[in-house]
Coordinates of C-alpha atoms and ligand atoms in Angstrom, one line a residue:
M1 CA -21.7 -16.8 7.8
I2 CA -19.7 -12.8 7.4
D3 CA -22.2 -11.1 9.3
Q4 CA -19.9 -8.3 10.7
V5 CA -20.1 -7.2 7.3
L6 CA -23.6 -4.9 6.5
G7 CA -22.9 -4.0 2.8
L8 CA -21.2 -2.0 0.4
R9 CA -21.6 1.7 0.1
C10 CA -21.0 3.7 -2.9
V11 CA -18.3 6.1 -2.5
I12 CA -20.0 8.5 -5.2
C13 CA -24.0 8.0 -4.8
G14 CA -23.9 6.5 -1.1
A15 CA -26.0 4.0 -1.8
V16 CA -25.7 0.4 0.0
Y17 CA -25.6 -3.1 -1.4
A18 CA -25.5 -6.4 -0.5
P19 CA -22.3 -8.0 -0.8
D20 CA -23.9 -10.5 -3.1
E21 CA -25.9 -8.2 -4.8
V22 CA -23.3 -6.4 -7.1
D23 CA -20.3 -7.9 -8.7
Y24 CA -17.4 -5.0 -7.9
V25 CA -18.7 -1.5 -8.3
C26 CA -21.7 0.7 -8.2
P27 CA -23.8 0.0 -11.1
K28 CA -24.8 3.7 -10.8
H29 CA -21.3 5.0 -11.5
G30 CA -19.1 2.3 -13.3
N31 CA -15.5 2.1 -12.7
E32 CA -15.8 4.7 -10.5
G33 CA -18.3 4.3 -8.3
I34 CA -15.6 2.4 -5.9
L35 CA -17.3 0.2 -3.0
D36 CA -16.5 0.7 0.8
V37 CA -17.1 -1.9 2.6
I38 CA -19.1 -1.2 5.6
Y39 CA -19.5 -3.4 9.4
D40 CA -21.5 -3.7 12.2
Y41 CA -19.3 -2.5 14.8
D42 CA -21.0 -3.2 17.4
L43 CA -20.9 -7.1 16.8
I44 CA -16.9 -7.0 15.9
R45 CA -16.5 -5.2 19.5
A46 CA -19.0 -8.1 20.9
R47 CA -16.9 -10.7 19.7
T48 CA -13.4 -9.5 20.0
D49 CA -11.0 -7.9 21.8
K50 CA -7.7 -6.2 21.9
T51 CA -6.1 -8.5 24.3
A52 CA -7.7 -11.6 22.5
L53 CA -5.5 -11.7 19.2
G54 CA -4.1 -15.2 19.7
E55 CA -0.7 -15.6 18.3
E56 CA -0.7 -15.6 14.7
R57 CA 1.9 -13.5 13.2
S58 CA 0.5 -12.0 10.3
M59 CA -2.5 -10.3 9.1
W60 CA -4.9 -13.2 9.9
R61 CA -4.6 -12.2 13.2
Y62 CA -7.2 -9.6 12.8
R63 CA -10.0 -12.3 11.2
P64 CA -12.7 -10.7 12.9
L65 CA -12.2 -7.3 11.3
L66 CA -11.9 -8.9 8.0
P67 CA -15.0 -9.5 5.1
I68 CA -14.1 -13.5 5.6
E69 CA -15.7 -16.4 6.9
P70 CA -14.5 -17.1 10.4
D71 CA -12.9 -20.2 9.1
A72 CA -12.0 -19.2 5.7
A73 CA -8.8 -20.9 4.5
V74 CA -6.3 -18.5 4.1
P75 CA -3.2 -18.9 2.0
P76 CA 0.0 -20.5 3.8
L77 CA 2.4 -17.4 2.7
Q78 CA 3.1 -15.1 5.5
V79 CA 1.4 -11.7 4.5
G80 CA 1.4 -8.9 7.4
W81 CA 3.1 -8.4 10.8
T82 CA 6.0 -6.8 9.4
P83 CA 8.3 -5.2 11.5
L84 CA 8.1 -2.1 13.0
Y85 CA 11.6 0.1 13.4
R86 CA 12.4 3.4 15.5
A87 CA 14.9 5.9 13.6
S88 CA 16.7 7.3 16.0
R89 CA 19.3 8.7 13.7
T90 CA 16.4 10.4 11.3
E91 CA 14.8 11.5 15.0
A92 CA 18.2 13.4 15.7
R93 CA 18.0 14.8 11.9
L94 CA 15.0 16.1 12.2
G95 CA 14.4 16.9 15.7
I96 CA 11.6 15.1 15.6
R97 CA 10.8 12.9 19.1
R98 CA 9.9 10.0 17.3
V99 CA 10.1 8.3 14.2
H100 CA 9.1 5.2 13.1
V101 CA 9.3 3.0 9.7
K102 CA 7.3 -0.4 9.0
D103 CA 9.0 -2.3 6.3
D104 CA 6.9 -3.7 4.3
G105 CA 9.5 -4.7 1.7
R106 CA 9.5 -7.8 4.0
E107 CA 6.3 -8.8 2.4
A108 CA 6.2 -12.3 0.5
T109 CA 6.6 -11.0 -2.7
A110 CA 8.7 -7.8 -1.1
S111 CA 6.2 -5.3 -1.3
F112 CA 2.7 -3.7 0.6
K113 CA 0.3 -5.1 -2.2
D114 CA 0.5 -8.8 -0.6
R115 CA -1.4 -7.8 1.9
A116 CA -5.0 -6.9 -0.9
S117 CA -3.6 -9.7 -2.9
A118 CA -3.9 -12.7 -0.2
L119 CA -7.8 -11.1 0.9
A120 CA -8.4 -11.4 -2.8
L121 CA -7.4 -15.3 -2.8
V122 CA -10.3 -15.8 -0.1
K123 CA -12.7 -13.4 -1.8
A124 CA -11.6 -16.0 -4.9
A125 CA -12.0 -19.4 -3.1
E126 CA -15.6 -18.4 -1.9
G127 CA -17.0 -18.3 -5.4
S128 CA -14.3 -21.0 -6.1
A129 CA -13.0 -19.0 -9.3
E130 CA -11.1 -20.4 -12.2
V131 CA -8.9 -17.7 -12.9
V132 CA -7.9 -14.6 -11.0
T133 CA -6.9 -11.3 -12.4
T134 CA -5.3 -8.0 -12.3
A135 CA -3.5 -5.4 -14.2
S136 CA -0.9 -3.7 -12.4
T137 CA 2.3 -1.4 -12.5
G138 CA 4.4 -4.3 -10.8
N139 CA 3.8 -5.1 -7.0
A140 CA 0.3 -5.8 -7.0
A141 CA 1.0 -8.6 -9.8
A142 CA 3.6 -9.9 -8.2
A143 CA 1.8 -10.3 -5.1
L144 CA -1.2 -11.9 -6.8
A145 CA 1.0 -14.3 -8.5
G146 CA 3.0 -15.1 -5.5
V147 CA 0.2 -15.5 -3.3
A148 CA -1.8 -17.2 -5.8
A149 CA 1.0 -19.9 -6.2
S150 CA 1.3 -20.5 -2.5
V151 CA -2.5 -22.3 -2.8
G152 CA -2.2 -23.6 -6.5
Q153 CA -4.4 -20.8 -7.8
Q154 CA -4.0 -19.9 -11.6
T155 CA -3.7 -16.5 -12.4
V156 CA -3.4 -14.3 -15.7
I157 CA -1.2 -10.7 -15.6
F158 CA -1.8 -7.6 -17.5
V159 CA 0.9 -5.6 -17.4
P160 CA 2.5 -2.3 -18.6
A161 CA 5.2 -3.5 -21.2
S162 CA 7.2 -1.0 -19.7
A163 CA 7.1 -2.6 -15.6
P164 CA 10.9 -3.1 -14.4
E165 CA 12.2 -6.4 -15.0
A166 CA 12.4 -7.8 -11.4
K167 CA 8.7 -7.3 -11.2
I168 CA 7.9 -9.1 -14.5
A169 CA 10.6 -11.5 -13.6
Q170 CA 8.7 -12.5 -10.5
L171 CA 5.4 -13.0 -12.0
L172 CA 7.5 -15.6 -15.0
V173 CA 8.8 -17.4 -11.7
Y174 CA 6.0 -18.1 -10.0
G175 CA 4.3 -19.4 -13.4
A176 CA 1.3 -16.6 -13.7
T177 CA 0.3 -16.0 -17.4
V178 CA 1.6 -12.7 -17.9
L179 CA 0.4 -10.1 -21.1
T180 CA 2.9 -7.2 -21.4
V181 CA 0.8 -4.7 -22.8
E182 CA 2.2 -2.7 -25.0
G183 CA 0.6 0.8 -23.5
T184 CA 0.1 2.5 -20.6
Y185 CA -1.0 1.0 -16.9
D186 CA -4.2 2.5 -17.7
E187 CA -4.7 0.9 -21.0
A188 CA -3.9 -2.3 -19.0
F189 CA -6.4 -1.4 -16.1
E190 CA -9.3 -1.0 -19.3
L191 CA -7.9 -4.6 -21.2
C192 CA -7.8 -6.4 -17.7
L193 CA -11.2 -5.3 -16.5
E194 CA -12.7 -6.2 -20.7
A195 CA -11.2 -9.8 -20.6
A196 CA -12.0 -10.6 -17.0
D197 CA -15.7 -9.9 -17.9
E198 CA -15.7 -12.1 -21.3
Y199 CA -13.7 -14.9 -19.4
G200 CA -15.6 -14.7 -15.9
W201 CA -12.1 -14.2 -14.0
Y202 CA -12.1 -12.8 -10.7
N203 CA -10.8 -9.5 -10.6
R204 CA -8.3 -8.1 -8.2
N205 CA -7.7 -5.0 -9.8
T206 CA -7.2 -2.3 -7.5
A207 CA -10.2 0.6 -6.4
Y208 CA -12.2 -2.1 -8.3
N209 CA -12.6 -5.2 -6.5
P210 CA -14.3 -3.4 -3.1
Y211 CA -12.0 -5.8 -0.6
M212 CA -8.8 -4.9 -1.8
T213 CA -8.7 -1.9 0.8
E214 CA -9.8 -4.7 3.8
G215 CA -6.2 -6.0 3.2
K216 CA -4.7 -2.8 3.4
K217 CA -6.1 -1.8 6.1
T218 CA -4.2 -4.6 7.9
A219 CA -1.1 -2.4 8.1
A220 CA -2.8 0.8 10.2
Y221 CA -4.0 -2.3 12.7
E222 CA -0.3 -3.5 12.6
I223 CA 0.7 -0.3 13.1
A224 CA -1.6 0.5 16.2
E225 CA -0.9 -2.5 18.1
Q226 CA 3.2 -2.0 17.5
L227 CA 2.4 0.7 19.4
D228 CA 0.9 -1.0 21.7
W229 CA -2.9 0.6 20.8
Q230 CA -1.2 4.3 21.4
V231 CA -1.3 5.6 17.7
P232 CA 1.2 7.4 16.1
D233 CA 0.4 12.0 15.5
V234 CA 1.3 11.3 11.8
V235 CA 1.6 8.6 9.4
L236 CA 3.1 8.9 5.8
V237 CA 2.8 7.3 2.9
S238 CA 3.1 7.1 -0.4
V239 CA 0.3 7.4 -3.0
G240 CA -0.4 6.4 -6.9
D241 CA -4.0 5.4 -7.3
G242 CA -4.5 5.8 -3.5
C243 CA -5.7 2.6 -2.4
I244 CA -3.0 2.2 0.4
I245 CA -3.8 5.2 2.2
G246 CA -7.2 5.1 1.7
G247 CA -6.8 1.4 3.5
V248 CA -4.3 2.8 5.8
H249 CA -7.3 5.4 7.0
K250 CA -9.7 2.9 6.6
G251 CA -7.6 0.7 9.0
F252 CA -7.4 3.3 11.4
R253 CA -11.0 4.6 11.2
D254 CA -12.3 0.9 12.1
L255 CA -9.6 0.8 15.5
H256 CA -11.1 4.0 16.1
A257 CA -15.0 3.0 15.9
I258 CA -14.9 -0.1 18.0
G259 CA -12.6 2.1 20.9
W260 CA -9.2 0.3 20.6
I261 CA -7.9 3.8 20.1
D262 CA -9.0 7.1 20.9
R263 CA -7.7 9.3 17.9
I264 CA -6.9 8.9 14.3
P265 CA -3.5 10.0 13.3
R266 CA -3.0 12.5 10.3
L267 CA -2.7 11.0 7.4
I268 CA 0.2 13.0 4.7
G269 CA -0.1 11.7 1.3
V270 CA 3.8 11.6 -0.3
Q271 CA 3.0 12.0 -4.3
A272 CA 6.1 12.6 -7.2
A273 CA 6.4 15.2 -8.5
G274 CA 5.6 13.9 -12.2
S275 CA 2.6 12.2 -11.0
A276 CA 0.9 14.7 -8.3
Y277 CA -3.0 14.5 -9.5
L278 CA -4.2 14.4 -5.6
A279 CA -1.4 16.7 -4.3
E280 CA -2.6 19.7 -7.1
A281 CA -6.3 18.7 -6.7
W282 CA -5.8 18.7 -2.9
R283 CA -4.1 22.2 -3.1
N284 CA -6.6 23.8 -5.5
G285 CA -9.4 22.4 -3.8
E286 CA -10.4 20.6 -6.9
D287 CA -13.0 17.9 -7.1
V288 CA -11.3 14.2 -8.1
L289 CA -14.2 13.4 -10.2
E290 CA -13.8 16.2 -12.3
K291 CA -10.5 17.0 -12.3
P292 CA -9.2 15.5 -16.2
P293 CA -6.0 13.0 -15.8
I294 CA -2.4 14.6 -15.9
E295 CA 0.8 13.0 -17.9
A296 CA 2.2 10.7 -15.4
H297 CA 6.2 10.7 -15.2
T298 CA 8.3 9.3 -13.0
V299 CA 11.1 7.1 -11.5
A300 CA 9.2 5.3 -8.9
D301 CA 7.1 3.4 -11.5
S302 CA 4.7 1.7 -8.4
I303 CA 3.5 5.7 -7.7
S304 CA 3.1 6.7 -11.6
A305 CA -0.7 7.5 -11.7
G306 CA -2.4 9.6 -14.1
L307 CA -5.6 9.7 -12.9
P308 CA -5.1 8.0 -9.2
R309 CA -8.3 5.4 -9.3
D310 CA -8.9 5.3 -5.7
R311 CA -8.5 9.2 -5.4
V312 CA -12.3 9.4 -3.4
K313 CA -11.1 7.1 -0.6
A314 CA -7.3 9.0 -0.7
M315 CA -8.8 12.5 -0.8
A316 CA -11.0 11.4 2.5
A317 CA -7.8 10.0 4.3
V318 CA -6.2 13.2 4.3
V319 CA -9.3 15.7 4.5
E320 CA -10.6 13.6 7.0
T321 CA -7.6 13.5 9.2
D322 CA -6.6 16.7 8.7
G323 CA -4.1 15.8 7.1
A324 CA -1.6 16.8 3.9
F325 CA -0.5 16.1 0.7
V326 CA 3.5 16.7 0.1
V327 CA 5.4 16.5 -3.1
V328 CA 8.7 15.2 -4.0
T329 CA 10.9 15.1 -6.8
D330 CA 12.7 12.3 -8.4
E331 CA 16.3 13.3 -7.1
E332 CA 15.0 13.7 -3.6
I333 CA 13.5 9.8 -3.9
L334 CA 16.6 8.5 -5.0
E335 CA 18.5 10.9 -2.4
A336 CA 16.3 8.7 0.0
V337 CA 16.2 5.3 -1.4
T338 CA 20.2 5.6 0.3
Q339 CA 19.6 7.6 3.0
Q340 CA 16.5 5.6 4.5
A341 CA 19.1 2.5 4.3
R342 CA 22.1 4.4 5.5
E343 CA 19.3 5.9 8.3
T344 CA 17.3 2.6 9.1
G345 CA 18.6 -0.3 7.4
V346 CA 15.3 -0.1 5.5
F347 CA 16.4 -0.8 1.7
G348 CA 13.2 0.4 -0.5
E349 CA 12.6 0.9 -3.8
P350 CA 11.7 4.6 -5.0
A351 CA 8.6 4.0 -4.1
G352 CA 8.6 3.2 -0.8
A353 CA 11.5 5.3 -0.1
A354 CA 9.3 8.0 -1.3
A355 CA 7.8 8.4 1.9
F356 CA 10.7 8.9 3.7
A357 CA 11.7 11.9 1.2
G358 CA 8.0 13.4 2.3
L359 CA 8.9 12.8 5.9
T360 CA 11.7 15.2 5.2
K361 CA 9.8 17.1 3.3
A362 CA 6.4 17.2 5.4
A363 CA 9.1 18.3 8.5
V364 CA 10.6 21.1 6.3
E365 CA 7.1 22.2 5.0
G366 CA 6.1 23.0 9.5
L367 CA 3.6 20.3 8.6
I368 CA 4.9 17.7 11.3
D369 CA 5.8 19.6 15.2
P370 CA 9.0 18.3 16.7
S371 CA 6.7 17.2 20.1
E372 CA 4.8 14.5 17.5
S373 CA 5.8 10.7 16.9
V374 CA 5.6 9.7 13.0
V375 CA 5.4 6.5 11.0
V376 CA 6.5 5.8 7.5
V377 CA 5.4 3.3 5.5
N378 CA 8.3 1.4 3.0
T379 CA 6.0 0.0 0.5
G380 CA 8.5 -2.1 -1.5
N381 CA 11.9 -3.4 -1.2
G382 CA 14.9 -2.0 -2.9
L383 CA 15.7 -5.1 -4.8
K384 CA 12.5 -4.9 -6.8
D385 CA 14.3 -1.7 -8.7
V386 CA 18.2 -2.4 -9.4
A387 CA 18.8 -0.1 -11.8
S388 CA 17.5 3.0 -9.8
A389 CA 19.1 1.7 -6.2
V390 CA 22.2 2.2 -8.5
K391 CA 21.4 5.2 -9.8
A392 CA 20.7 6.8 -6.3
A393 CA 24.3 5.0 -5.1
D394 CA 25.7 6.3 -7.5
L395 CA 23.5 9.9 -6.8
A396 CA 25.3 9.7 -3.0
G397 CA 28.7 9.4 -4.1
S398 CA 28.9 6.1 -3.8
R399 CA 30.8 3.9 -6.2
P400 CA 32.8 1.0 -6.0
T401 CA 36.8 0.8 -5.9
Q402 CA 38.3 -2.4 -8.4
I403 CA 41.6 -2.9 -7.1
P404 CA 44.3 -6.0 -8.2
P405 CA 44.2 -9.1 -5.1
T406 CA 47.2 -7.3 -3.2
M407 CA 47.5 -5.6 0.3
S408 CA 48.8 -2.7 -1.1
A409 CA 46.1 -1.7 -3.8
V410 CA 44.0 -2.6 -0.1
R411 CA 46.2 0.3 1.4
A412 CA 45.7 2.5 -1.5
A413 CA 42.5 2.2 -1.6
M414 CA 42.0 3.2 2.4
G415 CA 44.1 6.3 1.4
D416 CA 47.2 4.9 3.4
G417 CA 49.9 5.9 0.9
T418 CA 52.3 2.9 2.1
Ligands
PLP1 C1 1.1 0.4 -5.0 C2 2.4 0.8 -4.5 C3 2.3 2.3 -4.1 C4 1.5 3.1 -3.8 O1 -0.4 2.7 -3.6 P1 -1.5 2.9 -4.1 O2 -2.6 2.5 -3.6 O3 -1.4 3.1 -5.7 O4 -1.7 4.2 -3.8 C5 3.6 2.7 -3.6 N1 4.3 1.8 -3.4 C6 4.7 1.0 -3.9 C7 5.9 -0.1 -3.7 C8 3.5 0.1 -4.4 O5 3.9 -1.0 -5.0
ZN2 ZN1 -23.2 5.0 -7.0

């Protein structure tokens, strides 16, 4: 019995449903009526303690705080418990007391999305789904395909035909049925919903399936635990649909509610200048349920979203934590790809390094005090998008020197004239 879950609450009207009463969204609000899983925190507190989390080195160490059966089978691929690295050279450059990078490029399929997909597969198995489907700009699909492969689950994936090659290759390698949609991510998303409805597939779509936030929240648990439950002052996350930042917020809210941490960090959402819907809405005080979609273009494909699907949760994450949104240009993002790699050893895809670019921007804008501690989340591995990585290196002036196989050529290349 999943008795730690009290219900699912619509983010728009606040109506609460029993988990088996609705499929995915609030019936009164359609696709906009995203549900938030609400918990019996007294029960969780009585059942478990932060000193009793056990030896499991994955997101499943937090089982009592997840919406699954206590003995549910979980996929064998390691998801979660990614490293948190101190970035001392970044601290020195920015004059900030403490900076850590949480490297979710180290997930099984190389992005943060594994956390949500792993939970989706447990929920799909609860209902004995034959097929699990999602639409994705790439990483959510790769995550679903990879984790599904580890349990032999069949998947059908909708991606925009423009998704980077490496991400589509991942899907094919894992054996997913792949439909590359001639259109935008938004069109792929709508098509996926219709197809899931018609065929009765289990739907993993971000900001539609209420449990995706619950998988993503485990990153916040890990950040807190890896810092010995002394939460940082600020956490920076790149934002496209807004599900990750909403999930990180949920994770800290859970821990605060059960008394494992004494405060909730300020959350700073980082958006690309060409896809800054939420940053604009935040700055102008616009209602995200009224604001029309924008035309999104950015090198950071994973955070390109004309109408962020999880915008209500994302806005709440920033507003309720007294955080902020910052905007970074594509050039700043590409600069951050090399800067993050060189200062920390963490190689991110553009959307991953965007948060690191956002840290520099936030420091310059005075959003972080020198005395504070900060965690930056790198959400995706740099090898996801090799073309952008090559561009980033080029922008940093790094090019290989081609030489004949002789020592004199080596000496010449080293600037040694002899
Ligand atoms: C999906 C993704 C994001 C953004 O997450 P949202 O929930 O869409 O805001 C950021 N970085 C990477 C690498 C991603 O795959
Ligand atoms: Zn509703």
